[in-house]
PDB file of C-alpha atoms in Angstrom:
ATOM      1  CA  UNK P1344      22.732 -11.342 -35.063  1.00  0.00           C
ATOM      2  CA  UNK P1345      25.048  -9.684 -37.679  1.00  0.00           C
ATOM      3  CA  UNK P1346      27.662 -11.985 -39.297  1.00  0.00           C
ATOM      4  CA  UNK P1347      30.740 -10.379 -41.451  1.00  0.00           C
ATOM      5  CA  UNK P1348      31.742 -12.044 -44.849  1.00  0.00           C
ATOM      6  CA  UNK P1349      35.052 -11.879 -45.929  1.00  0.00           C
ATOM      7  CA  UNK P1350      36.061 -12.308 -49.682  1.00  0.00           C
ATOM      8  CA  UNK P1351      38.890 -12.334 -52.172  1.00  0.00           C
ATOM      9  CA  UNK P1352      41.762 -13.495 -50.914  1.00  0.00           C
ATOM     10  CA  UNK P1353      43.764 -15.583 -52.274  1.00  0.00           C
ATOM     11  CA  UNK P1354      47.856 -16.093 -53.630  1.00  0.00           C
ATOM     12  CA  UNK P1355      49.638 -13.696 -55.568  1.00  0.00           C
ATOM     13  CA  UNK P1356      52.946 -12.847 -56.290  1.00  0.00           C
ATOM     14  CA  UNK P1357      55.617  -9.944 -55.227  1.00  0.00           C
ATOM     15  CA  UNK P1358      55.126  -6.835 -56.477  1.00  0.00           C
ATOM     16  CA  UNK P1359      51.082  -7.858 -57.415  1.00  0.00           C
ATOM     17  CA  UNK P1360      47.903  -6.735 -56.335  1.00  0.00           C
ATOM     18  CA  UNK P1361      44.916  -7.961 -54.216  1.00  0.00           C
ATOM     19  CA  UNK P1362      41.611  -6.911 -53.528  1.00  0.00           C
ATOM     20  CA  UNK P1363      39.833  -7.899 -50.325  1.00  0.00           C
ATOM     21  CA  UNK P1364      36.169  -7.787 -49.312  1.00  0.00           C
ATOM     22  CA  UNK P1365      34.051  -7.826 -46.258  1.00  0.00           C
ATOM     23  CA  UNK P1366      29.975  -7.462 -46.279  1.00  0.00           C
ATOM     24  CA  UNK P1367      27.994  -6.995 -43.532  1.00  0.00           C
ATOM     25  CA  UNK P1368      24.133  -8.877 -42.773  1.00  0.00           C
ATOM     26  CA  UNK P1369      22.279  -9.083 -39.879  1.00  0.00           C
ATOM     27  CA  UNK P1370      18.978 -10.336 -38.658  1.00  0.00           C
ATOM     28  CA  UNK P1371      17.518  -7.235 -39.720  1.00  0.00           C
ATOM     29  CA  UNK P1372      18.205  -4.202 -41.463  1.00  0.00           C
ATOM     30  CA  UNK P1373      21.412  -2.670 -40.813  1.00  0.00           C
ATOM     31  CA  UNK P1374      20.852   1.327 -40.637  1.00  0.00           C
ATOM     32  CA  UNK P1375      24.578   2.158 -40.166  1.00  0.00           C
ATOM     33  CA  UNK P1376      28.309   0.970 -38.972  1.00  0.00           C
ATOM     34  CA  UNK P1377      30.254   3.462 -37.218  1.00  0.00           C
ATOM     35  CA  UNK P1378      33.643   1.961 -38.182  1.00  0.00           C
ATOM     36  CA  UNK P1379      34.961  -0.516 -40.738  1.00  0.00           C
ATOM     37  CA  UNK P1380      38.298  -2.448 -41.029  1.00  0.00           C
ATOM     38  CA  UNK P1381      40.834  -4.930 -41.529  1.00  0.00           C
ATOM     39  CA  UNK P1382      43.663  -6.608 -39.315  1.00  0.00           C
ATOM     40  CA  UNK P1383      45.460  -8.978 -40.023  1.00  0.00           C
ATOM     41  CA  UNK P1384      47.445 -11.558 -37.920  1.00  0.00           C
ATOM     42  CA  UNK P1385      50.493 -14.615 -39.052  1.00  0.00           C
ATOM     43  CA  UNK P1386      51.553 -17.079 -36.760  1.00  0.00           C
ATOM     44  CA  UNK P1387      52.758 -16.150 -32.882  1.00  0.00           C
ATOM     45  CA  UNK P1388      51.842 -12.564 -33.200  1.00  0.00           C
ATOM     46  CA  UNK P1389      49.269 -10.571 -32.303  1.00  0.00           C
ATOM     47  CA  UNK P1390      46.581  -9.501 -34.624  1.00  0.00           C
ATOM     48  CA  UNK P1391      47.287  -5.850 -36.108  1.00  0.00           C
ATOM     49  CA  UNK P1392      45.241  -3.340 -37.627  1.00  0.00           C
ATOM     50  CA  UNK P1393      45.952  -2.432 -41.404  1.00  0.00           C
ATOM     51  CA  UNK P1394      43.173   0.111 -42.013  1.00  0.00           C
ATOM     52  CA  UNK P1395      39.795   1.462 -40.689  1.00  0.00           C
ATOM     53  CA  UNK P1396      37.628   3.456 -42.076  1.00  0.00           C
ATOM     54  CA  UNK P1397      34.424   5.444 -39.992  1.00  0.00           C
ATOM     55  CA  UNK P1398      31.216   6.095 -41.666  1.00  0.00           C
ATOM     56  CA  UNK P1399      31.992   9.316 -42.761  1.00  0.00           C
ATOM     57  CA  UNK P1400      35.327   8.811 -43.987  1.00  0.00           C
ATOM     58  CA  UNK P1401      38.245   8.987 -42.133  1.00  0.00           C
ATOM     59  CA  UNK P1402      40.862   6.769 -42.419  1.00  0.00           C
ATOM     60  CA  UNK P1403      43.631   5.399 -40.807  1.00  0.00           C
ATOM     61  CA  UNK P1404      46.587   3.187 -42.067  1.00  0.00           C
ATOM     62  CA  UNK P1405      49.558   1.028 -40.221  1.00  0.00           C
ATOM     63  CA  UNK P1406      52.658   2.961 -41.266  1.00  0.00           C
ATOM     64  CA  UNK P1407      53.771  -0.168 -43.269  1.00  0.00           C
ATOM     65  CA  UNK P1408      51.067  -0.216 -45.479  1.00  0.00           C
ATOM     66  CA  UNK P1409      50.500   3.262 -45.951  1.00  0.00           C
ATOM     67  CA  UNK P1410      51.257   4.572 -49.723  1.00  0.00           C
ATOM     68  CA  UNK P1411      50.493   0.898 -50.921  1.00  0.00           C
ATOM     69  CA  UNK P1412      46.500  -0.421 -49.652  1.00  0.00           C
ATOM     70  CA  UNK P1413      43.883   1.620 -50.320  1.00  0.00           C
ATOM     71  CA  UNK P1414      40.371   1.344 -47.457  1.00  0.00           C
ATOM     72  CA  UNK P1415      37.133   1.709 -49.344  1.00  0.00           C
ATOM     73  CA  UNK P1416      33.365   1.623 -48.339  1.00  0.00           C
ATOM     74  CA  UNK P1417      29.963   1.082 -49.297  1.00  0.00           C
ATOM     75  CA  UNK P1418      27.694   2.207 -47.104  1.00  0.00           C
ATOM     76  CA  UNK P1419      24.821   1.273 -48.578  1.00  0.00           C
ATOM     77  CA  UNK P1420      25.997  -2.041 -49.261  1.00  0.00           C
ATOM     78  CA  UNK P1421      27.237  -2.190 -45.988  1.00  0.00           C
ATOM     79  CA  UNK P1422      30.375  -3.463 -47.476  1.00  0.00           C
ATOM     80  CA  UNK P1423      34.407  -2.449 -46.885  1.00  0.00           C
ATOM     81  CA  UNK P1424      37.087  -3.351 -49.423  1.00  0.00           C
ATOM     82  CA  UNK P1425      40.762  -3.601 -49.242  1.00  0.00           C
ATOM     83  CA  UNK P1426      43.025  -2.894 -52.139  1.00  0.00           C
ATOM     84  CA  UNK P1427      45.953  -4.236 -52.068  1.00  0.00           C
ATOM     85  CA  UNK P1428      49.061  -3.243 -54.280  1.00  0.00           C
ATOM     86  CA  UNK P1429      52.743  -3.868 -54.431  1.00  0.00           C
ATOM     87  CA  UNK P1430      52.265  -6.163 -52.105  1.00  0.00           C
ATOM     88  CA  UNK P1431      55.165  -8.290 -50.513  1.00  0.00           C
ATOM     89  CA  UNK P1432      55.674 -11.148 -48.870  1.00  0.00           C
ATOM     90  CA  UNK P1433      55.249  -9.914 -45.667  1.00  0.00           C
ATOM     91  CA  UNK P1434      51.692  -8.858 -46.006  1.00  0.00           C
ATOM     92  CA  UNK P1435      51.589 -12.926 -46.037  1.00  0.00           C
ATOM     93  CA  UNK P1436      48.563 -13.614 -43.297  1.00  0.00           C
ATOM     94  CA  UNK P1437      44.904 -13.978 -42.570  1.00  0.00           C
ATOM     95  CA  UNK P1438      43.103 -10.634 -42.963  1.00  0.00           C
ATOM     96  CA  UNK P1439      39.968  -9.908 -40.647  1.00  0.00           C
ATOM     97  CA  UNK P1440      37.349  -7.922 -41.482  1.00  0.00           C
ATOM     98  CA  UNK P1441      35.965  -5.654 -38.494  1.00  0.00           C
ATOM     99  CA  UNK P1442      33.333  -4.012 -37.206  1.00  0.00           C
ATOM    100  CA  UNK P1443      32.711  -1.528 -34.962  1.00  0.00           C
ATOM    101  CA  UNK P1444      29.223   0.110 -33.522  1.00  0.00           C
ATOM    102  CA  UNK P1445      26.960  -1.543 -35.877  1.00  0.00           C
ATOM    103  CA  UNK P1446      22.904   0.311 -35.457  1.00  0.00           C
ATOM    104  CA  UNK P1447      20.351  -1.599 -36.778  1.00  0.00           C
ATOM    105  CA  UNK P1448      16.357  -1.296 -37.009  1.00  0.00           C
ATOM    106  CA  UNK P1449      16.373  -2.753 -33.648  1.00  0.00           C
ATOM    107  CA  UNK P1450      20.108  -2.826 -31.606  1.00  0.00           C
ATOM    108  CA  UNK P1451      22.761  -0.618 -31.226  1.00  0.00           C
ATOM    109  CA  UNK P1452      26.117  -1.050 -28.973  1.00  0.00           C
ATOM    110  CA  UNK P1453      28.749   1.148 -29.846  1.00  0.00           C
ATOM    111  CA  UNK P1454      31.419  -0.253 -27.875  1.00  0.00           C
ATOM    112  CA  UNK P1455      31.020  -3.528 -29.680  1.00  0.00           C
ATOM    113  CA  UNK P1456      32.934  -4.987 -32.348  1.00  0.00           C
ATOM    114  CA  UNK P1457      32.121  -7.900 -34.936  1.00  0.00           C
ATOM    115  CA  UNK P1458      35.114  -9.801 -36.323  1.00  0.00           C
ATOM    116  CA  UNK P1459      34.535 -12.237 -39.661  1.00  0.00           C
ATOM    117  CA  UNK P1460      36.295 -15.225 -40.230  1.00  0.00           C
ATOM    118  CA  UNK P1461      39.277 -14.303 -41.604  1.00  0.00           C
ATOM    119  CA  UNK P1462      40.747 -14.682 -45.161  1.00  0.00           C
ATOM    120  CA  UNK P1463      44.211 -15.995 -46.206  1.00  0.00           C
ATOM    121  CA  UNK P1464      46.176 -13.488 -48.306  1.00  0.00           C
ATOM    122  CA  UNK P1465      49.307 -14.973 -49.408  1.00  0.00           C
ATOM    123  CA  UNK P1466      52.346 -13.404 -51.074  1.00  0.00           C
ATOM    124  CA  UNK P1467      54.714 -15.184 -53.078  1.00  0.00           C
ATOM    125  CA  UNK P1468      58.752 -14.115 -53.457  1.00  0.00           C
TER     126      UNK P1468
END
């Protein structure tokens, strides 16, 4: 079973910056995730990817965000981070933390994806 943690959110003003978190566990070890990311989705609209990052370190950004968030990773942490700067109020909305093709010691599927909980980022005017 492999569960993803989300961390840092939070409220912060226009113009301000923001750090997000996500770690990855599972039932045992985790050898290596073949893609790493963050959407993020506000009320009546779809959920939308802001970044992703594969395991050896390509990247890809929404146009609106590009120039302002930075996608990090730890591989051996198993952990992705989202910095967040300049931010505005429309980057209000719950961030998710993805996963995609997660191998452990014991399972791999590389056509499925792991989703955490979510976390609020919220950006005051």
């Amino acid at each position: 079973q492999v569960q993803l943690v989300e961390s840092g959110g939070g409220l912060v003003q226009s113009g301000g910056s923001l750090t997000v978190s996500c770690a990855a566990a599972a039932s045992d070890s985790i050898v290596s995730i073949n893609v790493m990311g963050w959407f993020r989705q506000t009320p009546g609209k779809e959920r939308a990817l802001v970044a992703s990052m594969t395991s050896d370190g390509a990247t890809t950004y929404a146009d609106s965000v590009k120039g302002r968030f930075t996608i990090a990773r730890d591989n051996a942490k198993n952990t992705v981070y989202l910095g967040m700067n300049s931010l505005k109020p429309e980057d209000t909305a719950v961030y998710y933390c993805y996963a995609l093709g997660i191998r452990t010691v014991t399972f791999y599927s590389p056509g499925h994806d792991y989703w955490g909980r979510g976390t609020q980022v919220t950006v005051s005017s």
